[in-house]
Structures are given as structure tokens and as C-alpha cells.
CSV table of C-alpha atoms in Angstrom, one decimal:
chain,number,residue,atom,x,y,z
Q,95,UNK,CA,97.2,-173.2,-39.5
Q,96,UNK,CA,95.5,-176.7,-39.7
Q,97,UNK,CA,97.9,-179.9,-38.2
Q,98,UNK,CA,98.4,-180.9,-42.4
Q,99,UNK,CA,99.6,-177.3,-43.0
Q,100,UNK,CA,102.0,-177.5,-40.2
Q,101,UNK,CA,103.2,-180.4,-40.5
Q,102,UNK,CA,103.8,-180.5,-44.5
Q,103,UNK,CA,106.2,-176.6,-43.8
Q,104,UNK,CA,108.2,-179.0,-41.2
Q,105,UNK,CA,108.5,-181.5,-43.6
Q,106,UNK,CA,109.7,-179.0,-46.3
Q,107,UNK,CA,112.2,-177.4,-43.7
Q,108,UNK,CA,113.6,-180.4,-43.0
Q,109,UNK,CA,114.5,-181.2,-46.8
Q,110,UNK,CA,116.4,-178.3,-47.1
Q,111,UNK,CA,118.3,-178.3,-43.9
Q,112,UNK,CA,121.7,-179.7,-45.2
Q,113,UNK,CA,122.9,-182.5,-42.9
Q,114,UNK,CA,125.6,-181.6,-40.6
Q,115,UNK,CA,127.7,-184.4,-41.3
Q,116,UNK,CA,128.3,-182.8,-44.7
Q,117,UNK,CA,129.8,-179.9,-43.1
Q,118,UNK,CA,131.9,-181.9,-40.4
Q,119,UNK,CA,135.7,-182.0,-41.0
Q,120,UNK,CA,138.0,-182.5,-44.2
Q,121,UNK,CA,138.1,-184.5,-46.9
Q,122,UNK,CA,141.8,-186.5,-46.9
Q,123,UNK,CA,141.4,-188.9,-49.7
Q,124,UNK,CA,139.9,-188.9,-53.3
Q,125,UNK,CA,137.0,-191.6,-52.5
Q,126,UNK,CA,136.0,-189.0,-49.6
Q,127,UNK,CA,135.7,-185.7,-52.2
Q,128,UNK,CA,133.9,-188.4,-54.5
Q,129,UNK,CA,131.4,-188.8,-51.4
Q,130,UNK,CA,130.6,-185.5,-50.4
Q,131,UNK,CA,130.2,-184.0,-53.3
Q,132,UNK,CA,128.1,-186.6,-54.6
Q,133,UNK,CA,126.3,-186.9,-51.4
Q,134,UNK,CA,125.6,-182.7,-51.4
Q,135,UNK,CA,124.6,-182.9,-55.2
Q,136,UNK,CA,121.7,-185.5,-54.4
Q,137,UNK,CA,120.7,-182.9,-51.2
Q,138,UNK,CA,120.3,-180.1,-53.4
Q,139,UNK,CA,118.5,-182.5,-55.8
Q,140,UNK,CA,116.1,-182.6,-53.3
Q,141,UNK,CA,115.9,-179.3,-52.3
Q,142,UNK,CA,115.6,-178.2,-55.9
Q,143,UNK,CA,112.1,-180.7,-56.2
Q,144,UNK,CA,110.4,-178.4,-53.5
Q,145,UNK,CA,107.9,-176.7,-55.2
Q,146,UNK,CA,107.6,-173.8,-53.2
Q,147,UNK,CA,111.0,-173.0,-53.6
Q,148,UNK,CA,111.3,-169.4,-55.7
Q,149,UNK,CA,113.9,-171.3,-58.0
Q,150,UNK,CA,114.4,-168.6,-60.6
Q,151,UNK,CA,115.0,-165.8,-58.0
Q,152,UNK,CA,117.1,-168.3,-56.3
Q,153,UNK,CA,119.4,-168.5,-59.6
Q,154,UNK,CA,119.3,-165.2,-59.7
Q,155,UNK,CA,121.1,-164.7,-56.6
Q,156,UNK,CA,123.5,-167.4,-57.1
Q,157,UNK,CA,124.6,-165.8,-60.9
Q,158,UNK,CA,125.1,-162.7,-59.0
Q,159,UNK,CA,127.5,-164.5,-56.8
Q,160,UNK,CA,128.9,-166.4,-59.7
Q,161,UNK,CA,129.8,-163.3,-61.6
Q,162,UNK,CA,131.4,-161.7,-58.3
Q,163,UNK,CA,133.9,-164.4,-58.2
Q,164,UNK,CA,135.1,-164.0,-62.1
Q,165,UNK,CA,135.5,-160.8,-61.6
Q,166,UNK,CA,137.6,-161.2,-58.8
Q,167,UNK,CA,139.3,-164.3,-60.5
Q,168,UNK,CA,140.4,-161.7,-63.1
Q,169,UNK,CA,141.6,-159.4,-60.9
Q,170,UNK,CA,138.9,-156.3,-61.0
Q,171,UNK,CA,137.8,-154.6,-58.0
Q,172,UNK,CA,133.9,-154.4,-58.4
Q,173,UNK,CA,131.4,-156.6,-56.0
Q,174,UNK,CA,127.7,-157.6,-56.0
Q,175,UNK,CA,126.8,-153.8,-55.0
Q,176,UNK,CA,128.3,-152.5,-58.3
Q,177,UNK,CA,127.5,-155.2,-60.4
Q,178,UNK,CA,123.6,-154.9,-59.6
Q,179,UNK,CA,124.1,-151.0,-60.4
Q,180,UNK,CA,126.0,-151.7,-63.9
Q,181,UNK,CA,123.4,-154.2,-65.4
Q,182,UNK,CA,119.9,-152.7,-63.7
Q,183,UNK,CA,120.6,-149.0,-64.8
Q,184,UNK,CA,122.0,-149.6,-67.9
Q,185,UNK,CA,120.6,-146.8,-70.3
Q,186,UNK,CA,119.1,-148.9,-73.8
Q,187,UNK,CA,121.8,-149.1,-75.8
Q,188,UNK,CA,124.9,-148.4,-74.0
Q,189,UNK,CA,127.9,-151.0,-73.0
Q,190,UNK,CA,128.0,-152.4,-69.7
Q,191,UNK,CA,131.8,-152.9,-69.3
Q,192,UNK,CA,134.1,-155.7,-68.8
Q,193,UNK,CA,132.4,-156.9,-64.8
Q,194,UNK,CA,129.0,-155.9,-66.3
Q,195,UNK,CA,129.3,-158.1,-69.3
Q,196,UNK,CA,130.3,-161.0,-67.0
Q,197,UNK,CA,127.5,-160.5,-65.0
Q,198,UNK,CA,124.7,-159.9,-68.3
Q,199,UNK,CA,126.6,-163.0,-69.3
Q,200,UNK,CA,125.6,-165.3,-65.8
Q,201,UNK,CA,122.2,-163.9,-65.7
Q,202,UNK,CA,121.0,-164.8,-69.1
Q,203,UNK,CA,122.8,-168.5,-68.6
Q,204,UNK,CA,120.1,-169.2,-65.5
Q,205,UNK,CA,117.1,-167.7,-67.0
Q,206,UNK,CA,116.2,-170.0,-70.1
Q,207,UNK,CA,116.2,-173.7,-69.9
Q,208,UNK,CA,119.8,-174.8,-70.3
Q,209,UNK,CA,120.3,-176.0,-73.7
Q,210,UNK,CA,122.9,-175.5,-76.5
Q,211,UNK,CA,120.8,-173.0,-78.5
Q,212,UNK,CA,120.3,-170.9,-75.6
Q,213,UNK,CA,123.9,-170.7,-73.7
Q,214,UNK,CA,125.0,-168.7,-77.1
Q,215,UNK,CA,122.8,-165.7,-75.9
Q,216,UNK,CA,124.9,-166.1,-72.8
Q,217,UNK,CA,128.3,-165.9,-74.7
Q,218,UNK,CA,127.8,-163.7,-77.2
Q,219,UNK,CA,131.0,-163.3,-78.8
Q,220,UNK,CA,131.7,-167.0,-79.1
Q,221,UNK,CA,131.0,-169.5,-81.7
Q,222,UNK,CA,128.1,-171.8,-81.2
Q,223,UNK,CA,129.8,-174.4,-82.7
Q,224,UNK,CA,132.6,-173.7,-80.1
Q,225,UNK,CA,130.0,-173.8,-77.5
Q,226,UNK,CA,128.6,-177.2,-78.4
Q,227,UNK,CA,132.0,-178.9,-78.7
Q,228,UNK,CA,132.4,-178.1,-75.0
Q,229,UNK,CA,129.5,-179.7,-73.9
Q,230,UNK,CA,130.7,-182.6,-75.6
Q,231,UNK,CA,134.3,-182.6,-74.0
Q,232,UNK,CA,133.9,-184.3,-71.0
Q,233,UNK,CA,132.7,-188.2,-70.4
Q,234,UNK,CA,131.6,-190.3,-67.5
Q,235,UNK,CA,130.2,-189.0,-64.0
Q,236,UNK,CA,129.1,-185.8,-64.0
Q,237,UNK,CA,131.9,-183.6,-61.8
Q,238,UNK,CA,134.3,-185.9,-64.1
Q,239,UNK,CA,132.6,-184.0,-67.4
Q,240,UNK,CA,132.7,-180.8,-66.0
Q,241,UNK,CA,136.2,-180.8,-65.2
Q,242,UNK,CA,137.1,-181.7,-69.0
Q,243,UNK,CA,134.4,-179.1,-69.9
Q,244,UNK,CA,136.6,-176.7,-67.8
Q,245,UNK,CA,139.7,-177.7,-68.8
Q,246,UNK,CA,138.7,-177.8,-72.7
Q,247,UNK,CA,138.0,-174.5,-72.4
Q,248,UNK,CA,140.4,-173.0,-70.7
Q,249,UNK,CA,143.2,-174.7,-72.7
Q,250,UNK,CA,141.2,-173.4,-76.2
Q,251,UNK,CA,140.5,-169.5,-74.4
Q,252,UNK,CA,143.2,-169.1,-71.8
Q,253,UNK,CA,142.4,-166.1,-69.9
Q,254,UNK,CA,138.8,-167.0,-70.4
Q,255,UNK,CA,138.0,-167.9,-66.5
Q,256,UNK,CA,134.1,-166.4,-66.7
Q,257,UNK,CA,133.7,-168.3,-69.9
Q,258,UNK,CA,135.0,-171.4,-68.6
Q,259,UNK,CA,132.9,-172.0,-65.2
Q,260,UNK,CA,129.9,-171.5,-67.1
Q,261,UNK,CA,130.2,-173.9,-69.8
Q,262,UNK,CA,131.5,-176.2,-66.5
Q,263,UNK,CA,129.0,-175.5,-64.2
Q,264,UNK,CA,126.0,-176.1,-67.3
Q,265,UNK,CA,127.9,-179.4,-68.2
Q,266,UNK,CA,127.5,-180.1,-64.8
Q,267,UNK,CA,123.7,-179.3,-64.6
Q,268,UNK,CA,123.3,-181.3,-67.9
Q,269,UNK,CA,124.7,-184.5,-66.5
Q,270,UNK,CA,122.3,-184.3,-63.4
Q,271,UNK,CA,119.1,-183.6,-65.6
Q,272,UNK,CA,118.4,-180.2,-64.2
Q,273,UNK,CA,116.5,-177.9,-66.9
Q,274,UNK,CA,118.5,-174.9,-65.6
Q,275,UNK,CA,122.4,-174.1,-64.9
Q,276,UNK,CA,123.1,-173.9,-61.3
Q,277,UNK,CA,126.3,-171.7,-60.4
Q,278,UNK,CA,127.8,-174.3,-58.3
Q,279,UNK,CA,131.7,-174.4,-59.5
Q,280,UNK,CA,131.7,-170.5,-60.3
Q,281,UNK,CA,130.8,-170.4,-56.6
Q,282,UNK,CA,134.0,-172.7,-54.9
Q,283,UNK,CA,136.9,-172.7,-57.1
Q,284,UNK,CA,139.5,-170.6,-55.9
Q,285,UNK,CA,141.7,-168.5,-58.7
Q,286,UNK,CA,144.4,-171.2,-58.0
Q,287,UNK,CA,142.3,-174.3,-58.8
Q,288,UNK,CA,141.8,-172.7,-62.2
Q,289,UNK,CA,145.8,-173.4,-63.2
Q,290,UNK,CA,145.4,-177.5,-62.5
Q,291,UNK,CA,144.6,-180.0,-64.8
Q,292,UNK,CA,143.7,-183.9,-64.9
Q,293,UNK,CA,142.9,-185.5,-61.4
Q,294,UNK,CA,144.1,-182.3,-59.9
Q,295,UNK,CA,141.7,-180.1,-61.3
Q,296,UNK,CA,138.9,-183.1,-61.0
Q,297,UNK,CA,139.4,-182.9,-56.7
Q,298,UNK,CA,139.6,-179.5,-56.7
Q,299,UNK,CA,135.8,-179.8,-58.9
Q,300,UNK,CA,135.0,-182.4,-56.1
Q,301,UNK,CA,135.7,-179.8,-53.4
Q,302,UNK,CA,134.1,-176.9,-55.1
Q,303,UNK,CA,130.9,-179.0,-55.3
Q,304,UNK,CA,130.7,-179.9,-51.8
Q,305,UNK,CA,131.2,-176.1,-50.5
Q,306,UNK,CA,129.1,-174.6,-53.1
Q,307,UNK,CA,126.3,-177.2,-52.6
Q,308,UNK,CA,126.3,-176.0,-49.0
Q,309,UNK,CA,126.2,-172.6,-49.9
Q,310,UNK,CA,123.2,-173.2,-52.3
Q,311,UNK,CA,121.0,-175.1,-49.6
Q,312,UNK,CA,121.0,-172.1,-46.8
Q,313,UNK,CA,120.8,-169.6,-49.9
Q,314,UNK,CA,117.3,-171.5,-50.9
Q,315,UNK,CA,116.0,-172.1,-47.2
Q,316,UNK,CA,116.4,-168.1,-46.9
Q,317,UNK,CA,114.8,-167.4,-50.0
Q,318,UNK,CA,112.0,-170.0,-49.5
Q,319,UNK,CA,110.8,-168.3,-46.3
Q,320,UNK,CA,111.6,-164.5,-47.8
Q,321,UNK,CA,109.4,-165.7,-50.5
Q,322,UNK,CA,106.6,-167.3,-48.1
Q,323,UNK,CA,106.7,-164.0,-46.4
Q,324,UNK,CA,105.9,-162.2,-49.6
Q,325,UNK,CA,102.8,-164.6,-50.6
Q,326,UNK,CA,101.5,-163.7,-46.8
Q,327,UNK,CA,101.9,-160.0,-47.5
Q,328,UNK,CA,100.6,-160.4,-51.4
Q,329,UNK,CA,97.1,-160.1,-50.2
Q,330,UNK,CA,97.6,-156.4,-48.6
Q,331,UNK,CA,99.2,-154.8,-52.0
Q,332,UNK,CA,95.9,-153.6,-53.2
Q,333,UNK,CA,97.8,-151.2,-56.1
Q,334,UNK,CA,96.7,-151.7,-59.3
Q,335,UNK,CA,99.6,-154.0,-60.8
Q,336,UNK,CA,100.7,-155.7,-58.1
Q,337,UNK,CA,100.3,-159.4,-58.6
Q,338,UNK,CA,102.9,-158.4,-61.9
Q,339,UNK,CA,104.9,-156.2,-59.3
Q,340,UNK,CA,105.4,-159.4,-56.9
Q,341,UNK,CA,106.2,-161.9,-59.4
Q,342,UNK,CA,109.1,-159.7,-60.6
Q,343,UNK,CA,110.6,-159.6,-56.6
Q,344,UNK,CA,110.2,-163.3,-57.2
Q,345,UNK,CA,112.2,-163.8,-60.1
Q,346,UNK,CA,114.7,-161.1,-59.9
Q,347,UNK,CA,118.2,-160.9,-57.5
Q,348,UNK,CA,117.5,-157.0,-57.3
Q,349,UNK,CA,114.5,-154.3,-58.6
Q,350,UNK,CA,114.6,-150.8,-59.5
Q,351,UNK,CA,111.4,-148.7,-59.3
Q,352,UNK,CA,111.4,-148.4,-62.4
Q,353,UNK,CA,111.2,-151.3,-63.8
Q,354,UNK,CA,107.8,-151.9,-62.1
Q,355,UNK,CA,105.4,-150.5,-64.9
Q,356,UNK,CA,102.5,-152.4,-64.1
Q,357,UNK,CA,102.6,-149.2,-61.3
Q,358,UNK,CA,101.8,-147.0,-63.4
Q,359,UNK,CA,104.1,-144.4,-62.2
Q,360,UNK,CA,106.9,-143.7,-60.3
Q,361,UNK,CA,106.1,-142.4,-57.2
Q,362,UNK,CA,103.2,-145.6,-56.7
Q,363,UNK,CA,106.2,-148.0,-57.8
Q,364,UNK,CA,108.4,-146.1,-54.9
Q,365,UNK,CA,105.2,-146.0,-52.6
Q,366,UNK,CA,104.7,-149.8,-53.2
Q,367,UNK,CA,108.8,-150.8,-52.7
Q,368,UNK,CA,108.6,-149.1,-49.2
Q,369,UNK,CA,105.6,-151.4,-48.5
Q,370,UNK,CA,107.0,-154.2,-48.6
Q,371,UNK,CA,109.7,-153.2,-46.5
Q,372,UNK,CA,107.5,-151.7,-44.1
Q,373,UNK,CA,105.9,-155.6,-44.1
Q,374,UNK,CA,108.9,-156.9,-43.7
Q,375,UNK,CA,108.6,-158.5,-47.3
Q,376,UNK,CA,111.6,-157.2,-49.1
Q,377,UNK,CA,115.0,-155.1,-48.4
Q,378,UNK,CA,116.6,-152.1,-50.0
Q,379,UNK,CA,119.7,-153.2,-51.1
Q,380,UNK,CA,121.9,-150.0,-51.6
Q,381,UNK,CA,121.6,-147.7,-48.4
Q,382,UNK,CA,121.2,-144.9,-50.5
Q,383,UNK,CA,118.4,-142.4,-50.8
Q,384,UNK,CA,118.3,-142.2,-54.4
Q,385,UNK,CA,118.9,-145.4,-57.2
Q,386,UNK,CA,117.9,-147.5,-55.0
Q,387,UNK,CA,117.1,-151.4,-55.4
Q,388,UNK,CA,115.2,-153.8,-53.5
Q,389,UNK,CA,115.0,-157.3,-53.3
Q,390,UNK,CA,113.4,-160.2,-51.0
């Protein structure tokens, strides 16, 4: 590795390390929530702009998260573990149930470009036109507008948590001119921040933020060297169909066999998931010997 090459990967690592004093003690006051939060948006700003980040895998992972917690927030038992089973062997055709819906819901709001036409294909069984006035509810800074989005929403669709912290968290992701929705509220309100309103539910938006933010930085510095590790190992895959096989593991929070067809079969999609592993490239995610997943 030349000097350059060395010192641009410290130079990256360094961008998305978050800054301890982000982390250091509690918020007392309003202006210090404002400041936090603000000051752990413009961080994950930054370590959004690196380009080596795998930034659709890393929405990936953060959706799965997302959905966890409104399906908790509505009281059903199912975690990450079943939620990944639900949605990646769902037979064509068939219903995914009430956590698997949430979660369809969460991974189809980070794939496209965030945009009124597309969040519709993320909520399926509301209104556009519904949809659109929500983006629209909220005015000022950006946590400000998300909170009314919240609000708006819950006060039209009460009962409608999941619903809710998306159209907040791609308000949010609109007012900071990111292209994609960025589970970031969905990650750090509690249940009981979903009953306030006004200022109160604006802090508890401020406080979210600042936790989730944090949570988002050491998600992407994991993924970014998980990824690096791939691209090192990429040149060793010499199965027909791998370059399509790796850019799935790149985009995608969990694989099944299956779904890699550029394989061409089975047992040489199974053959090349327990590669990786061996390389130390990607993880099986289930502990079980049969339907199982991987992911970096």
C-alpha cells in the first residue's frame, strides 16, 4: 500500500469516527438538544459524502432496524431474525403479515430516491394525495418539520406509528437534501415519545436525532470496512456470475441462495455463500443449517 493509499483510508476513518464529545453526558436544556442533534446531523452529512461507503446496503440495515422498532412500538413479538425470514422467503404471491408488511414497507422507502411519487410504493394502502399533504405539514428547520410531519400524521391515522416515522424520518431527509430516506427517528423514539405533541414531541425529535445519528455513524464505519473486505476478496470469486453475486451482498441487509441466479444453480450459489465466509467476507445470519441467509 503506497503512503497516498494509506493516508487517504486514515483520512476516511477519521470522517466517520463520531466525535466523542457528541456522546459525553446529557442534554439539560432545549438550545443543548438543538446543538447535538444539529451538530450529529452535519457528522453524518459527512460521513454519507464518503464515496466508498456501501450506502444502499447501509439503508438496508438501518430499515431493518427501523421496522424492528414499529413492530415493537405496536406491541408484536417478532425481531430482525424473523423479519429477514418473512420478507426474503416470501413465496410470489402470498401476504407477508402485519411485521412483514412493515418491514416490505421500510425497505422499499430507502431503495428509490426519496420523492413524493415514490414513497406511495412504500405505503401502499394510503392515498397519495394523503401522502403529499404530509410532506407539506411541517415548516422551518428540518427536526422542526419532521416533528409536525409526525404529528400530522399521527393525529389523521392514530394507531399508525410505522406510518408516521417514515413520512417523519423522509421529511427529515428532504429538509437536509439527501436523495434517500435515512431511518433516523424510527431508530430513537421510544413508544412513549409517540403520545407528545408541540415542543414536547419537537425535544423528544431532538433527542432521537442525536442517538440515532450515533447509531448510524458506527453502523457505516462497520459496513464500510465489511464492504472493503469484500472488494479485497472480489478478485478470488472466479464463479461465473460473481461480480452480479457481490453487488447483491452490497446492496442487500440479508441474501438467500437463492436469490443469486447469476450462479446458475443452487449448490454453486451455496458453494459461493460459504466462500465468502471462509474469506472472512460475509456472515451467515441464522445459525441454522437449512434457510439460511448471509450478509456482510
Amino acid at each position: 500500500m503506497t503512503y497516498a493509499a494509506a493516508t487517504f483510508r486514515n483520512e476516511s476513518d477519521m470522517a466517520l469516527r463520531m466525535p466523542p464529545w457528541l456522546g459525553a453526558g446529557r442534554a439539560e436544556t432545549s438550545e443543548d438538544l438543538a446543538f447535538l442533534s444539529g451538530a450529529a446531523l452535519a457528522h453524518l452529512h459527512l460521513v454519507l459524502a464518503q464515496g466508498a461507503l456501501p450506502h444502499a446496503l447501509l439503508r438496508a440495515r438501518l430499515a431493518l432496524r427501523a421496522a424492528e422498532n414499529c413492530v415493537a412500538h405496536a406491541g408484536r413479538p417478532e425481531r430482525a431474525g424473523e423479519l429477514r425470514d418473512v420478507v426474503v422467503f416470501l413465496p410470489p404471491g402470498h401476504q407477508p403479515g402485519p411485521a412483514g408488511e412493515v418491514y416490505l414497507s421500510w425497505r422499499r422507502a430507502v431503495e428509490r430516491p426519496l420523492s413524493a411519487r415514490a414513497l406511495p410504493r412504500a405505503l401502499p394502502n394510503t392515498e397519495p394525495p394523503r401522502i403529499a399533504a404530509w410532506l407539506d405539514a411541517g415548516q422551518g428547520a428540518p427536526i422542526r418539520r419532521a416533528a409536525s410531519a409526525l404529528q400530522a400524521v399521527l393525529e389523521d391515522s392514530p394507531g399508525a406509528e410505522a406510518t408516521a416515522l417514515l413520512i417523519a424520518d423522509a421529511v427529515l431527509a428532504r429538509a437536509l437534501g439527501w436523495s434517500h430516506l435515512m431511518p433516523l427517528l424510527s431508530l430513537g423514539l421510544k413508544r412513549r415519545d409517540l403520545r407528545k405533541t408541540g415542543e414536547e414531541l419537537r425535544l423528544a425529535c431532538h433527542r432521537a436525532v442525536a442517538e440515532a445519528t450515533r447509531e448510524a455513524a458506527r453502523e457505516a464505519a462497520e459496513l464500510g470496512q465489511r464492504a472493503a473486505r469484500l472488494h479485497a476478496v472480489a478478485p478470488k470469486l472466479r464463479a461465473r456470475g460473481a461480480e452480479e453475486a457481490v453487488r447483491l451482498f452490497l446492496t442487500r441487509d440479508a441474501v438467500a441462495p437463492t436469490a443469486l441466479t447469476s450462479l446458475r444453480s443452487g449448490r454453486a450459489a451455496r458453494r459461493f455463500c460459504d466462500r465468502l465466509v471462509a474469506l472472512g467476507a460475509a456472515r451467515e445470519l441464522t445459525g441454522r443449517d437449512t434457510f439460511r441467509l448471509y450478509g456482510v
